Amino acid sequence: YLAAMPTVPRVSKVTIAPANMGRLPAQDSLVRVRIRVTRDSAGTMAIDAATVRSGTQVARTDALGDAVLLLAPGSRLIRASSLGLRPDSLQVSLRAGNDTSIAIVLSRQALALDGVVVSASRGERRVEDTPLRVEVIDEEEIAEKVAMTPGDIAMMLNETAGLRVQTTNPSLGGANVRIQGLRGRYSLILADGLPLYGGQAGGLGLLQIPPVDLGRVEVIKGSASALYGSSALGGVINLLSRRPSDERERTVLFNQTTRGGTDAVYFGGGPVSAQWGYTLLAGAHVQQQNDLDGDRYTDMAGYQRGLIRPRLYFDNGRGRTAFLTAGYTGENRSGGTLAGGTVPGGGAFDESLRTQRADVGGLARWLIDKPGLFDGSVATVRGSAMQQSHEHQFGAIGEDDQHRTWFSEAALAIPRVYGSRSVTYVLGVAYQQETYRNDNLPAFDYSFAIPAAFVQLDIDPTTWMAVSASVRADAHSEFGTFVNPRVSLLLRAPGNGALSQWTNRWSIGTGAFAPTPFTEETEATGLTPLSYPAGGLGALSPERATSASVDVGGPITTAIGRLEVNGTLFGSRVTNPLQVREVNDGSSVGQIRLGNAIEPTRTWGAELLARLVYALGGSGGENHANNNQHNNEHNNEHNAGANEHEGEQHEDGEHDEPPMLRITASYTYLRSRECLATALIANTPAACFRGEVPLTPRQTLGMVASVEQHGRSRIGLEVYYTGRQALADNPFRTESRPYVVVGLLAERAFNTPQGIARVFINFENLTNVRQTRVDPLLLPARGPGGRWSTDAWTDLSGFTANGGVRFSF
């Protein structure tokens, strides 16, 4: 399940007593397991309608607390859960011919039932049980990306199917993330369910978030305004931090790149008392300013960045949990011409950006454990505040500004059972304030107040169906009220046949986005050349979207292991999309204007994903793969911060597990068409000429293969293909070239008297793909808004190697 404050389930060991209840005649190869779920060890307080699961086999308990699963022989993890109770898991060994009875006791504890900033279900649901598809970047994938780019999360997101990290300001290195082809401004980034980077984060946000303290990342694609408010028109990326383990842990990482990048990161955590724990992240990151094609114009921005983030956690074990976090980031970034460099026509053009960001946030949750209307319900309150100040320099023009975001929310999740159906009601209210102040251009100042109310209904009418329906109303102080519904449906294939573990999801929802002056274009030009239409910001129409998706997937058993496959079809329609147009009326040289396009932007496409896990070195590969899958499912239920890797707890470095081969392949086909941003003549938009949205590749293909000896070593190979992209305002070409990027990673763990040292080396972009090997980045004349660099359609740094050590003690 997805949560901003996940509860850690337990794994119990019990004695299994064969019941000899007799096998089903048609199911000779399966073992019949009867599970009784109760609130007490004596078995007198049965739990009705609890969910019992092993893998994707699911059953619900009856009035006596009993459920039956038919499972194949072997080691199986059986998990029981019920809303408002702590989930429990049993690892059992089943033998053919011996049917079994077990008992599971669930204690009362608040689960991760938060408001709009958790999963679509907002209940005690695992990822595979949510009607709305939520993709998870797990601990293993994050660990690989830490060794590649320990300073930011850009690579981790860029290598996720359906996501594309797009450079918005090549000279300063700004970037945002597009979700399924939609503009990056529509993507909402949360930290532990809180908008700690702002409700509408700037383009440098991705490059200032280190992945070292992440436990997992959850991605919702498509309009999510019904869940997360008006900033989530395109989707949500929720960064969940690692939680403190029961023992003190400390990790120090040092990394150096061949392009002059240096990273030093510290992460520590542990218990303070029986109920309190803490974590601390601190980092220093330096990048040399680089000119790779010798034209004395920056191809890789230089920066110096420092950050610190402490977190404090509370859990009394009786249904009350809380956490508090604060953070500070300071960065100086430089680009533009280097010493002695000039732009066409003469003169230097220096670009720089100084950033200071401070934030604080917290969450409290408690279980209502008193008889009455709300008995067993979970209440949640959360809030955050963020302030970010910038000092921009675009040549001779300076722009200093401040962004502020205030957020608060209260929610109540009410579980109910009606016969064989379980229903969860979620009610909540929220308030968010977005403020922008520009010291040099006060005409662009704004302050938005956005109170909101939301309702959600989750229904599980049968074991093979789940439905989630939600609606949210946001009363925007400038653009009126937005009402956005979303409905999602999950279908599970019944029976025990070849497709018994397959699922099918359908989802449709609407979204809205309030206009601001910040677009991908103004990240590169600043606001000085920008103007509003007559009437100012309020004359613009809010952007509105409808998105839908359908996906189907499940496991396929092969001779070498378990292959997980998934296919998705998606589409969206954005009306009143904002565009930046060049003003060409003979009197406004270099000026650009913000306005709404006269026709919608339409996007559609498909994603295919396949994962294979295979145990190398002998027979039993399928069993190892299946066991690995069970372990991964179990680890996902746990807090990913319990430990960085289980292997780090083995001092001798030896493991009985065989090396595991993991292969992930993905393919995305994407079409996105809009009204092209033609020049304004006499302040009137020209007719709509539809074309491909720039910088949107029609086809992308990725393959990642790794061999890992758990806790000891890892070697990985990555290959990514990106197809042709339409380009805009590019004097060198109207369409990009396709390209292939190859990467290679190796990591080895060594035991030392003080702890475990992991030495890693990474070769990124072995094919040396670099845009400035094809075309200059520097324009021959100033572009729209006075910019001097063209858009980046591929990598700007070329082949880069990095290496370092991560020391855990």
mmCIF file of C-alpha atoms in Angstrom, residues 575-579 581 595-601 675:
data_model
loop_
_atom_site.group_PDB
_atom_site.id
_atom_site.type_symbol
_atom_site.label_atom_id
_atom_site.label_comp_id
_atom_site.label_asym_id
_atom_site.label_seq_id
_atom_site.Cartn_x
_atom_site.Cartn_y
_atom_site.Cartn_z
ATOM 1 C CA THR A 575 -8.481 22.404 -23.162
ATOM 2 C CA ASN A 576 -7.322 26.037 -22.927
ATOM 3 C CA PRO A 577 -3.645 25.000 -22.833
ATOM 4 C CA LEU A 578 -1.283 27.881 -22.099
ATOM 5 C CA GLN A 579 1.189 28.868 -24.779
ATOM 6 C CA ARG A 581 3.967 33.182 -28.355
ATOM 7 C CA GLY A 595 -2.145 33.086 -23.800
ATOM 8 C CA ASN A 596 -4.565 30.194 -24.182
ATOM 9 C CA ALA A 597 -4.484 28.121 -27.357
ATOM 10 C CA ILE A 598 -7.724 28.120 -29.315
ATOM 11 C CA GLU A 599 -7.843 24.312 -29.648
ATOM 12 C CA PRO A 600 -7.053 21.525 -27.165
ATOM 13 C CA THR A 601 -3.888 19.479 -26.877
ATOM 14 C CA CYS A 675 -1.838 24.227 -31.850
#
